[in-house]
Short mmCIF file of C-alpha atoms in Angstrom, two decimals:
data_model
loop_
_atom_site.label_atom_id
_atom_site.label_comp_id
_atom_site.label_asym_id
_atom_site.label_seq_id
_atom_site.Cartn_x
_atom_site.Cartn_y
_atom_site.Cartn_z
CA MET A 150 20.07 -44.94 -131.21
CA LYS A 151 20.32 -42.27 -134.18
CA THR A 152 20.58 -39.29 -131.69
CA LYS A 153 24.41 -41.06 -130.00
CA LYS A 154 26.13 -41.52 -133.16
CA ILE A 155 24.89 -37.38 -133.98
CA THR A 156 26.00 -37.00 -129.78
CA PHE A 157 29.69 -38.21 -129.97
CA PRO A 158 30.90 -35.89 -133.17
CA LEU A 159 29.22 -33.11 -131.34
CA LEU A 160 31.12 -34.15 -128.63
CA VAL A 161 34.70 -34.39 -130.34
CA VAL A 162 33.40 -31.00 -131.70
CA SER A 163 32.28 -29.17 -128.00
CA LEU A 164 35.78 -30.98 -127.11
CA LEU A 165 38.37 -29.15 -129.75
CA LEU A 166 35.95 -25.94 -129.83
CA PHE A 167 36.37 -25.85 -126.13
CA PHE A 168 40.52 -26.41 -125.91
CA SER A 169 40.73 -24.29 -129.10
CA PHE A 170 38.92 -21.59 -126.96
CA SER A 171 41.55 -22.45 -124.67
CA HIS A 172 44.49 -22.76 -126.59
CA ASP A 173 43.84 -19.79 -128.14
CA SER A 174 42.34 -17.25 -124.96
CA VAL A 175 45.82 -18.73 -123.17
CA LYS A 176 47.60 -17.42 -126.49
CA SER A 177 45.87 -14.83 -127.19
CA VAL A 178 46.66 -12.93 -123.95
CA GLN A 179 50.60 -13.73 -124.67
CA ASP A 180 49.74 -12.24 -128.28
CA GLU A 181 48.02 -9.15 -126.41
CA GLU A 182 51.59 -9.03 -123.70
CA GLY A 183 53.20 -9.42 -126.97
CA ASP A 184 52.13 -7.46 -129.32
CA LYS A 185 52.77 -4.37 -127.10
CA LEU A 186 56.19 -3.58 -129.34
CA VAL A 187 53.96 -3.15 -132.16
CA GLY A 188 54.13 0.26 -133.41
CA VAL A 189 56.41 3.49 -134.50
CA TRP A 190 59.53 3.50 -131.95
CA GLU A 191 62.35 6.03 -132.12
CA PRO A 192 66.09 4.99 -131.48
CA GLY A 193 68.00 6.78 -128.64
CA HIS A 194 69.63 8.72 -130.91
CA GLY A 195 66.93 10.11 -133.08
CA LYS A 196 68.46 9.72 -136.40
CA ALA A 197 65.94 6.57 -137.67
CA LYS A 198 61.89 5.76 -137.10
CA VAL A 199 61.37 1.99 -136.83
CA LYS A 200 58.80 0.49 -137.84
CA ILE A 201 58.35 -2.77 -135.27
CA THR A 202 55.31 -5.83 -136.62
CA ARG A 203 54.33 -9.22 -136.03
CA VAL A 204 54.51 -12.36 -138.08
CA GLY A 205 53.44 -15.67 -136.71
CA SER A 206 54.61 -15.45 -133.44
CA LYS A 207 57.82 -13.36 -134.53
CA TYR A 208 58.56 -9.55 -134.29
CA PHE A 209 60.23 -7.48 -136.60
CA GLY A 210 61.37 -4.19 -137.52
CA LYS A 211 61.94 -1.91 -139.90
CA ILE A 212 63.63 1.58 -140.80
CA VAL A 213 60.51 3.30 -142.03
CA TRP A 214 61.94 6.79 -141.73
CA LEU A 215 65.67 8.56 -141.85
CA LEU A 216 66.39 11.76 -140.40
CA GLU A 217 69.69 12.04 -142.85
CA PRO A 218 67.54 9.61 -145.90
CA THR A 219 70.33 10.25 -148.84
CA PHE A 220 74.03 9.67 -149.05
CA ASP A 221 76.87 12.67 -149.36
CA ASP A 222 76.51 12.62 -152.85
CA GLY A 223 72.75 12.93 -152.61
CA ALA A 224 72.09 9.36 -153.40
CA LYS A 225 69.65 7.27 -151.12
CA LYS A 226 70.92 5.35 -148.81
CA THR A 227 71.44 1.61 -148.89
CA ASP A 228 73.61 -1.02 -147.31
CA ARG A 229 76.45 -0.51 -148.27
CA ASN A 230 79.04 -1.46 -144.80
CA ASN A 231 76.84 -4.98 -145.21
CA PRO A 232 80.30 -7.90 -145.60
CA ASP A 233 77.66 -9.15 -148.17
CA PRO A 234 78.10 -6.85 -151.76
CA LYS A 235 74.99 -8.56 -152.83
CA MET A 236 73.58 -6.21 -150.60
CA HIS A 237 75.36 -2.90 -151.15
CA ASP A 238 72.23 -1.41 -153.33
CA THR A 239 69.57 -1.88 -150.54
CA PRO A 240 67.65 0.99 -149.62
CA LEU A 241 67.56 1.14 -145.91
CA LEU A 242 64.40 2.47 -146.05
CA GLY A 243 62.03 -0.54 -145.54
CA TYR A 244 65.16 -2.73 -144.18
CA LYS A 245 64.88 -4.92 -141.97
CA ILE A 246 66.89 -4.75 -138.73
CA LEU A 247 65.13 -6.23 -135.81
CA LYS A 248 64.44 -9.98 -136.92
CA ASP A 249 63.06 -13.01 -135.21
CA PHE A 250 62.29 -11.19 -131.67
CA GLU A 251 59.89 -13.90 -129.63
CA TYR A 252 58.08 -12.24 -126.59
CA VAL A 253 58.62 -14.29 -123.56
CA GLY A 254 56.81 -12.66 -121.05
CA ASP A 255 57.92 -10.82 -118.34
CA LYS A 256 57.50 -7.53 -121.02
CA THR A 257 60.49 -9.23 -122.50
CA TRP A 258 60.97 -9.42 -126.15
CA GLU A 259 64.63 -12.33 -126.94
CA ASN A 260 66.43 -14.62 -129.22
CA GLY A 261 65.76 -12.09 -132.21
CA THR A 262 69.61 -10.32 -133.49
CA ILE A 263 69.44 -6.24 -134.20
CA TYR A 264 72.25 -4.93 -137.65
CA ASP A 265 73.53 -2.17 -137.82
CA PRO A 266 74.17 -0.91 -140.80
CA GLU A 267 76.11 1.78 -139.61
CA ASN A 268 79.40 -1.40 -140.01
CA GLY A 269 76.94 -3.62 -141.00
CA SER A 270 77.24 -6.06 -138.13
CA LEU A 271 74.80 -8.02 -136.78
CA TYR A 272 74.30 -8.23 -133.34
CA SER A 273 72.34 -10.48 -131.02
CA CYS A 274 69.23 -7.96 -129.38
CA THR A 275 67.27 -8.52 -126.31
CA ILE A 276 64.07 -5.63 -126.07
CA LYS A 277 62.77 -5.04 -122.03
CA MET A 278 59.77 -2.60 -122.04
CA LYS A 279 60.21 -0.09 -119.20
CA ASN A 280 56.56 1.62 -120.17
CA ASP A 281 54.59 1.33 -122.82
CA ASN A 282 56.28 4.31 -124.10
CA THR A 283 59.81 3.47 -123.77
CA LEU A 284 61.96 0.06 -124.64
CA ASP A 285 65.08 -0.65 -123.80
CA VAL A 286 67.15 -2.38 -126.41
CA ARG A 287 70.51 -4.05 -126.26
CA GLY A 288 72.59 -5.47 -127.97
CA TYR A 289 75.35 -8.06 -127.42
CA ILE A 290 78.23 -9.59 -128.60
CA GLY A 291 77.75 -13.64 -127.54
CA VAL A 292 76.52 -12.61 -123.96
CA SER A 293 74.77 -10.46 -123.02
CA MET A 294 77.34 -8.54 -120.22
CA ILE A 295 79.52 -7.15 -124.38
CA GLY A 296 76.64 -4.75 -125.28
CA ARG A 297 75.25 -1.83 -125.09
CA THR A 298 71.91 -0.57 -123.93
CA ASP A 299 69.75 2.00 -126.42
CA THR A 300 66.69 3.71 -125.35
CA TRP A 301 63.70 3.53 -127.74
CA THR A 302 60.65 6.02 -127.39
CA ARG A 303 57.85 4.97 -128.79
CA LEU A 304 55.62 7.30 -131.65
CA GLN A 305 52.60 8.11 -132.40
CA LYS A 306 50.32 9.92 -135.28
CA LYS A 307 50.65 12.80 -134.82
CA LYS A 308 48.07 14.37 -136.91
CA MET B 39 25.20 -37.53 -140.31
CA LYS B 40 28.13 -37.33 -142.20
CA THR B 41 26.29 -34.15 -143.73
CA LEU B 42 26.13 -32.77 -140.56
CA ASN B 43 29.94 -34.06 -139.82
CA PHE B 44 31.18 -32.05 -142.05
CA TRP B 45 29.22 -28.78 -142.14
CA LEU B 46 30.32 -28.92 -138.10
CA LEU B 47 34.13 -29.50 -139.33
CA LEU B 48 33.87 -27.09 -141.52
CA LEU B 49 31.75 -24.34 -138.88
CA LEU B 50 34.66 -24.94 -136.44
CA ILE B 51 38.17 -24.40 -139.25
CA PRO B 52 37.14 -20.70 -139.22
CA ILE B 53 37.19 -20.05 -135.77
CA MET B 54 39.97 -21.81 -134.57
CA SER B 55 42.31 -20.18 -136.73
CA LEU B 56 40.24 -16.86 -136.01
CA ASN B 57 41.83 -16.09 -133.98
CA SER B 58 45.67 -15.70 -135.34
CA ILE B 59 44.68 -14.86 -138.36
CA ALA B 60 43.47 -11.52 -136.61
CA GLN B 61 46.80 -10.55 -135.19
CA GLU B 62 48.69 -11.41 -137.35
CA GLU B 63 50.04 -7.67 -139.19
CA GLU B 64 52.00 -9.17 -142.62
CA ASP B 65 54.26 -7.06 -143.85
CA ASP B 66 53.91 -4.79 -146.62
CA ASP B 67 57.06 -3.55 -148.12
CA ASP B 68 55.04 -0.84 -151.24
CA GLU B 69 55.05 0.72 -147.86
CA ASP B 70 54.10 5.23 -148.65
CA TYR B 71 56.25 5.47 -146.26
CA SER B 72 56.50 9.60 -146.20
CA MET B 73 53.26 9.14 -143.98
CA TYR B 74 56.46 8.14 -141.20
CA ASP B 75 57.67 12.35 -141.12
CA ASP B 76 53.97 12.81 -139.24
CA TYR B 77 55.14 10.54 -136.07
CA GLY B 78 56.71 11.92 -132.98
CA THR B 79 56.26 12.05 -129.22
CA ASP B 80 55.12 14.90 -126.50
CA GLU B 81 58.02 13.37 -124.48
CA VAL B 82 61.60 15.36 -124.57
CA ILE B 83 63.95 13.24 -125.43
CA LYS B 84 67.30 14.55 -123.81
CA ARG B 85 69.12 12.93 -126.27
CA TYR B 86 73.53 12.17 -126.64
CA ASN B 87 76.60 11.56 -128.22
CA THR B 88 78.04 8.35 -128.14
CA VAL B 89 81.89 7.53 -128.21
CA LYS B 90 81.72 6.16 -131.53
CA VAL B 91 83.68 7.68 -134.50
CA ARG B 92 81.63 6.52 -138.04
CA GLY B 93 83.93 4.55 -139.85
CA GLY B 94 86.69 4.42 -137.39
CA SER B 95 88.82 1.27 -136.29
CA PRO B 96 86.72 -1.18 -134.30
CA GLN B 97 87.43 -1.20 -130.82
CA LYS B 98 89.46 -3.57 -128.95
CA LEU B 99 87.58 -5.92 -126.44
CA VAL B 100 89.97 -9.13 -125.97
CA SER B 101 93.49 -8.72 -127.86
CA LEU B 102 95.87 -11.63 -127.97
CA GLY B 103 99.21 -10.48 -129.75
CA TYR B 104 102.41 -10.87 -130.35
CA ASP B 105 105.35 -9.04 -131.18
CA PHE B 106 108.86 -9.70 -132.32
CA ALA B 107 112.06 -7.35 -132.51
CA LEU B 108 114.49 -7.97 -134.87
CA PRO B 109 118.63 -8.31 -134.57
CA HIS B 110 119.67 -4.41 -132.45
CA ASP B 111 122.71 -3.09 -130.61
CA ILE B 112 121.96 -1.66 -125.96
CA GLU B 113 124.67 -0.11 -126.09
CA ALA B 114 124.88 0.04 -121.76
CA GLY B 115 126.63 3.06 -120.28
CA SER B 116 129.25 3.15 -117.07
CA ILE B 117 128.36 3.23 -113.37
CA GLY B 118 130.02 5.91 -111.99
CA ASP B 119 133.82 4.43 -111.83
CA VAL B 120 132.59 0.71 -110.91
CA ILE B 121 131.28 -0.49 -114.17
CA PRO B 122 132.00 0.39 -117.43
CA GLY B 123 129.80 0.99 -121.13
CA GLU B 124 129.28 -2.11 -123.13
CA THR B 125 127.68 -2.80 -126.42
CA GLN B 126 125.58 -6.07 -126.81
CA ARG B 127 123.93 -7.37 -129.78
CA ALA B 128 120.47 -7.73 -129.24
CA GLN B 129 119.55 -10.92 -131.47
CA HIS B 130 115.73 -9.60 -131.21
CA TYR B 131 113.34 -9.31 -128.38
CA HIS B 132 109.92 -11.11 -128.37
CA GLY B 133 106.39 -11.50 -126.43
CA LEU B 134 103.13 -12.24 -126.00
CA ARG B 135 101.01 -8.86 -125.99
CA LEU B 136 96.97 -9.44 -124.24
CA SER B 137 94.33 -7.03 -122.97
CA ALA B 138 90.17 -6.98 -122.55
CA ASN B 139 88.79 -3.87 -122.07
CA LEU B 140 84.93 -4.98 -121.66
CA PRO B 141 82.18 -2.77 -120.43
CA VAL B 142 80.04 -3.30 -117.65
CA LEU B 143 77.91 -0.30 -117.77
CA SER B 144 77.33 0.73 -121.03
CA ASN B 145 73.64 2.98 -122.15
CA ARG B 146 73.19 5.86 -124.01
CA LYS B 147 74.06 8.12 -120.58
CA ILE B 148 77.70 6.13 -119.01
CA LEU B 149 79.78 3.65 -120.74
CA ILE B 150 81.88 1.91 -118.32
CA ASN B 151 85.17 -0.51 -118.84
CA ILE B 152 87.44 -2.53 -117.03
CA GLY B 153 90.26 -3.90 -118.66
CA ALA B 154 93.24 -5.76 -117.95
CA ASN B 155 96.96 -5.89 -120.32
CA TYR B 156 99.94 -8.20 -120.48
CA ALA B 157 102.92 -7.33 -122.65
CA GLU B 158 106.21 -8.90 -122.20
CA ALA B 159 109.66 -8.26 -123.23
CA ARG B 160 111.71 -11.23 -123.93
CA TYR B 161 115.20 -10.99 -124.89
CA ASN B 162 117.93 -13.25 -126.57
CA PHE B 163 121.63 -11.62 -127.14
CA GLU B 164 124.45 -13.20 -129.31
CA THR B 165 126.61 -13.75 -125.85
CA ILE B 166 124.94 -14.51 -122.37
CA GLN B 167 128.26 -13.43 -121.21
CA LEU B 168 127.03 -10.57 -120.41
CA GLN B 169 128.32 -7.92 -117.71
CA ASN B 170 126.53 -4.76 -117.95
CA PRO B 171 124.28 -4.95 -114.81
CA LEU B 172 121.69 -3.11 -117.97
CA HIS B 173 121.62 -6.26 -120.29
CA ARG B 174 121.76 -8.52 -117.51
CA GLY B 175 118.38 -7.11 -116.33
CA LEU B 176 116.81 -7.26 -120.25
CA TYR B 177 117.95 -11.33 -120.55
CA SER B 178 115.86 -11.29 -117.28
CA ASP B 179 112.78 -10.14 -119.41
CA ILE B 180 110.67 -7.19 -118.34
CA ARG B 181 107.01 -7.61 -118.39
CA THR B 182 103.89 -5.31 -117.50
CA ALA B 183 100.80 -6.23 -116.12
CA GLY B 184 98.09 -4.01 -115.55
CA ILE B 185 94.16 -3.25 -115.17
CA ASN B 186 92.22 0.05 -115.97
CA THR B 187 88.90 0.97 -116.26
CA THR B 188 87.75 4.05 -119.02
CA ILE B 189 84.82 6.23 -118.21
CA PHE B 190 83.46 7.52 -120.73
CA LYS B 191 80.22 10.36 -119.77
CA PRO B 192 77.85 11.91 -123.06
CA LEU B 193 76.78 15.39 -121.04
CA ASN B 194 74.42 16.01 -124.16
CA GLU B 195 74.10 15.50 -128.17
CA THR B 196 77.51 17.30 -128.56
CA HIS B 197 79.62 17.36 -124.67
CA TYR B 198 81.53 14.47 -123.15
CA LEU B 199 83.80 13.97 -120.40
CA LEU B 200 86.68 10.77 -120.80
CA GLY B 201 88.18 9.50 -117.56
CA TYR B 202 90.72 6.64 -116.87
CA TYR B 203 92.78 4.71 -114.80
CA MET B 204 95.42 2.54 -115.32
CA ALA B 205 97.83 0.18 -112.63
CA GLU B 206 100.22 -1.06 -113.76
CA TYR B 207 102.70 -3.95 -112.00
CA SER B 208 106.21 -3.65 -114.42
CA GLY B 209 109.03 -4.94 -113.72
CA ASP B 210 112.05 -7.61 -114.33
CA TYR B 211 109.85 -10.87 -112.57
CA ASN B 212 108.44 -14.08 -112.76
CA LEU B 213 105.50 -15.95 -110.97
CA GLN B 214 109.03 -17.65 -108.93
CA ASN B 215 110.74 -14.25 -108.01
CA MET B 216 107.50 -11.28 -107.43
CA GLN B 217 108.06 -7.94 -106.32
CA SER B 218 106.68 -5.73 -104.26
CA LEU B 219 103.42 -3.95 -104.47
CA SER B 220 104.86 -0.88 -103.93
CA PHE B 221 106.33 -0.07 -107.01
CA ILE B 222 103.13 0.00 -108.82
CA LYS B 223 103.08 2.71 -111.82
CA HIS B 224 99.31 4.90 -111.75
CA THR B 225 98.46 6.33 -114.54
CA TRP B 226 95.14 8.67 -115.14
CA LEU B 227 93.81 10.82 -118.28
CA GLY B 228 90.83 13.64 -118.24
CA VAL B 229 89.09 14.73 -121.32
CA PHE B 230 86.84 16.82 -122.16
CA GLY B 231 85.70 17.24 -125.81
CA TRP B 232 83.18 18.07 -128.94
CA LYS B 233 81.46 15.57 -131.08
CA PHE B 234 80.31 17.94 -133.44
CA HIS B 235 79.29 15.35 -135.59
CA GLU B 236 79.25 11.43 -136.48
CA ARG B 237 82.67 12.23 -137.66
CA PHE B 238 84.61 14.30 -136.17
CA GLN B 239 85.52 14.23 -132.30
CA PHE B 240 87.71 16.65 -130.65
CA GLY B 241 88.70 16.88 -127.17
CA PHE B 242 91.47 18.54 -124.33
CA GLY B 243 92.48 17.50 -121.42
CA ALA B 244 95.85 16.59 -119.19
CA THR B 245 97.33 12.73 -118.21
CA GLN B 246 99.79 11.50 -115.43
CA SER B 247 101.42 9.03 -117.79
CA TYR B 248 104.69 6.96 -117.71
CA ARG B 249 104.75 6.06 -121.54
CA ALA B 250 107.88 8.65 -121.99
CA GLY B 251 109.92 6.06 -119.60
CA GLU B 252 108.96 8.35 -116.53
CA VAL B 253 106.88 10.15 -114.84
CA ASN B 254 105.40 12.67 -116.54
CA TYR B 255 102.02 15.13 -116.86
CA PHE B 256 101.42 15.81 -120.54
CA PRO B 257 98.28 17.81 -121.97
CA ILE B 258 96.90 16.13 -124.57
CA ILE B 259 94.87 16.20 -127.80
CA MET B 260 92.14 13.53 -128.83
CA TYR B 261 90.86 13.55 -132.34
CA ASN B 262 89.35 11.59 -134.51
CA TYR B 263 87.61 12.59 -137.66
CA THR B 264 86.94 10.49 -140.41
CA ALA B 265 86.40 12.36 -144.13
CA GLU B 266 82.81 12.81 -145.70
CA ASN B 267 83.94 9.50 -148.12
CA GLU B 268 84.86 7.47 -145.23
CA LYS B 269 87.31 6.08 -147.14
CA TRP B 270 90.41 8.48 -144.88
CA GLY B 271 90.28 9.04 -141.55
CA ILE B 272 92.48 10.21 -138.49
CA GLU B 273 92.92 9.24 -135.28
CA ALA B 274 94.52 10.22 -132.77
CA LEU B 275 94.83 11.24 -128.94
CA LEU B 276 98.22 12.90 -128.86
CA PRO B 277 100.70 12.70 -127.64
CA ALA B 278 100.40 8.27 -126.98
CA ARG B 279 99.50 8.03 -130.18
CA GLY B 280 98.06 9.06 -134.16
CA HIS B 281 97.85 7.42 -137.22
CA PHE B 282 95.95 7.98 -140.65
CA ARG B 283 93.03 5.86 -141.27
CA TYR B 284 92.13 4.21 -144.96
CA ARG B 285 88.83 2.58 -144.83
CA PHE B 286 88.94 0.23 -148.07
CA ASN B 287 85.98 -1.16 -147.44
CA SER B 288 84.30 -2.13 -143.50
CA ARG B 289 85.77 -4.66 -143.26
CA ASN B 290 89.48 -3.55 -144.06
CA LEU B 291 91.46 -0.85 -142.87
CA LEU B 292 95.08 0.56 -143.18
CA LEU B 293 96.51 2.49 -140.28
CA ALA B 294 99.91 4.58 -141.10
CA GLY B 295 101.01 6.00 -138.12
CA PHE B 296 102.70 6.05 -134.45
CA ASP B 297 102.51 5.00 -130.69
CA LEU B 298 104.67 5.99 -128.15
CA GLU B 299 104.88 2.89 -125.66
CA GLY B 300 106.52 2.71 -122.35
CA THR B 301 105.91 2.46 -119.04
CA SER B 302 109.00 1.82 -115.52
CA TYR B 303 110.38 -1.54 -115.25
CA HIS B 304 111.20 -2.05 -112.30
CA LEU B 305 114.67 -4.21 -111.31
CA SER B 306 115.24 -6.73 -109.33
CA GLY B 307 119.66 -5.21 -108.87
CA GLN B 308 120.36 -6.78 -105.78
CA ARG B 309 118.43 -10.03 -105.81
CA TRP B 310 119.73 -10.67 -108.70
CA ASP B 311 123.19 -9.41 -108.13
CA LEU B 312 123.50 -7.75 -111.39
CA GLY B 313 125.82 -6.26 -110.49
CA PHE B 314 124.67 -3.17 -109.42
CA PRO B 315 126.76 -0.44 -106.77
CA GLN B 316 126.15 -0.29 -103.44
CA ASN B 317 124.73 2.31 -102.15
CA ASP B 318 127.50 3.55 -100.04
CA GLU B 319 130.17 3.70 -102.59
CA PRO B 320 131.89 6.32 -102.98
CA SER B 321 131.25 6.08 -106.45
CA MET B 322 127.76 6.78 -106.61
CA ALA B 323 127.48 9.48 -103.71
CA ASN B 324 126.99 12.24 -106.51
CA ILE B 325 123.38 10.23 -107.89
CA GLU B 326 121.15 12.18 -106.11
CA ASN B 327 119.66 9.58 -103.27
CA TYR B 328 120.64 6.48 -105.15
CA ASP B 329 119.40 3.65 -103.86
CA ASN B 330 120.53 0.43 -105.73
CA THR B 331 116.51 -1.63 -104.13
CA LYS B 332 114.72 0.78 -106.02
CA LEU B 333 116.09 0.92 -109.77
CA GLU B 334 113.92 1.31 -112.49
CA LEU B 335 114.14 1.13 -115.82
CA ARG B 336 112.94 4.50 -117.98
CA ARG B 337 111.71 2.68 -121.48
CA SER B 338 110.33 3.85 -123.91
CA GLU B 339 110.25 4.00 -127.50
CA ILE B 340 108.35 5.68 -130.62
CA ARG B 341 106.92 3.21 -133.24
CA LEU B 342 106.23 3.70 -136.44
CA ASN B 343 103.92 1.48 -137.78
CA LEU B 344 101.31 0.38 -140.66
CA LYS B 345 98.54 -1.48 -139.67
CA PHE B 346 96.60 -4.40 -141.30
CA GLU B 347 93.27 -4.51 -139.93
CA HIS B 348 90.55 -7.49 -141.44
CA ALA B 349 87.78 -8.91 -140.12
CA LEU B 350 87.19 -12.28 -140.24
CA SER B 351 83.48 -11.90 -139.02
CA ASP B 352 81.36 -9.42 -137.67
CA PHE B 353 83.15 -9.63 -134.27
CA ILE B 354 86.03 -11.22 -134.55
CA TRP B 355 88.83 -9.13 -136.66
CA ILE B 356 92.95 -10.11 -136.99
CA SER B 357 95.89 -6.96 -137.31
CA ALA B 358 99.18 -7.17 -138.20
CA GLN B 359 101.85 -5.09 -137.83
CA ALA B 360 104.92 -3.66 -138.99
CA GLY B 361 107.41 -0.66 -138.31
CA TYR B 362 110.78 0.72 -136.80
CA ALA B 363 110.66 1.02 -132.77
CA ILE B 364 113.43 4.42 -131.69
CA ASN B 365 114.90 4.36 -128.77
CA TYR B 366 113.84 6.95 -126.98
CA ARG B 367 114.68 7.08 -123.59
CA ASN B 368 116.19 3.51 -122.12
CA ASP B 369 117.65 5.04 -118.62
CA ILE B 370 118.25 3.46 -115.34
CA ASP B 371 116.66 5.98 -112.32
CA SER B 372 116.48 5.26 -108.62
CA GLY B 373 113.64 5.43 -107.19
CA GLU B 374 110.17 6.61 -107.87
CA PHE B 375 110.04 11.17 -108.05
CA PHE B 376 108.73 13.11 -110.94
CA ARG B 377 111.87 14.33 -112.33
CA GLY B 378 110.08 18.35 -113.00
CA PHE B 379 109.60 19.79 -116.95
CA PHE B 380 112.78 21.82 -116.11
CA ARG B 381 114.98 20.03 -113.60
CA ASP B 382 118.48 18.07 -115.13
CA ILE B 383 119.00 15.33 -112.12
CA PRO B 384 121.49 12.51 -113.72
CA TYR B 385 120.57 9.49 -114.58
CA VAL B 386 122.07 6.23 -113.01
CA GLN B 387 123.40 5.34 -115.68
CA GLU B 388 122.01 6.76 -118.97
CA ASN B 389 121.80 4.02 -122.99
CA ASN B 390 121.05 4.08 -126.48
CA VAL B 391 119.75 1.64 -128.18
CA ALA B 392 119.40 1.44 -131.92
CA GLY B 393 116.52 1.39 -134.24
CA VAL B 394 114.83 -1.54 -134.84
CA PRO B 395 112.24 -2.99 -137.20
CA TYR B 396 109.79 -5.04 -135.48
CA VAL B 397 106.19 -7.65 -136.11
CA GLN B 398 103.03 -7.47 -134.43
CA PHE B 399 100.20 -10.03 -134.72
CA SER B 400 97.01 -9.98 -133.39
CA ILE B 401 93.25 -11.74 -133.26
CA ASN B 402 91.11 -9.26 -131.37
CA LEU B 403 87.33 -9.40 -130.64
CA VAL B 404 86.58 -6.32 -131.38
CA SER B 405 82.51 -4.10 -131.54
CA PRO B 406 82.74 -2.76 -134.69
#
């Protein structure tokens, strides 16, 4: 009798463990694929480096390096083209320009946005990994057809 | 028993959450960014310049506009000895202006846009008792519809090629009375240029264009510049247009300059019985190759203007323009031909149109 009482909770726990691990293993494969986006990348113009990280289930990218980190007057570059004047003093270094990307499989991240500090505009964006070191980053207006694809290259720590 | 369950759950909770915690990376806002100086790649990356100049006015992808010109005199010349000259006052001309210019291929190596445009000029005169074929032709309204393609090909970080082609269908036609496709006009343009830096683009080239009313060949200069403070700039594709730009901020621009606008409109002289002399009219014998089925209104105006452009949202901009249109050409020829740089071939009819103030409004989907 005592044995039966112990067996039931053990069964429940075993099932929970099983589903947890199987769900986590599927999720983990998905995450592993998705996490290939994580790293430091250089946009096609070569004037910035963007670090992509995962927070929760979404991916974000922030500027971590600028070829020209200051304006002509010597002041550090800020988001002065943002339509919201409150953002004008926000430094571009550390600025999240990629937001809310979700891995949807097939080496593709969707439902995110990309911000262009040059004109203060926010574009819809899709990222496709061509190979482990190359991304096609497509910013677009409304529909994917009206957009531009840039090629980003993965960077590694050299020293 | 309770103790056992408690310990099992205690064991279970961290195991279940371990995996997800392990793969999440919290964002560190206090990062030392100097470490990224050392990040690089062994790959040789070929870089290309882009078509946009920093601080420039946004490219209009889709535009819906309306154009309105105030009252002005239109002096029609005589045609041979058959039709006397006459001046009529136009109450106004007005019309829609629609255009679309969308990228079909846009990446760092090439940009290909396709586009379409439509513009009309609907004339109203103070009287409808119009005798001269020019006035009667304008009263029938003139319109132009075209399709075009633009190719921008950066060769490297500095040099680029730009090509443009447009086919235009212009005349006094309407949906009930279309004209032959043989009256389609072809415009092309080629530019070789340099983008010296993000704020300065310069190019030169050549064009076959109808902007001066009749087919002509021009050298062209492309000059797009933004000053260091990004407040002032110049946007020019000479001789077609040139503007000084003042940028209040990224959402408000003021442009002051000119546009040369024009094309050659087919006038359906016989079909509309506009009163053009017959081909065998003796008085027309000294007009070279006169054919009243191939009449063309060579219409061109220089529009001095002030444009204010304002962003309603990231990609929706409105534009308000006021200016003064100076008549450059409003003459009638017979047939399609290149007059030549120095040939003095007379027009079938030479006319004068007074300068006229105008306004134009548009709402646009733009690429900033």
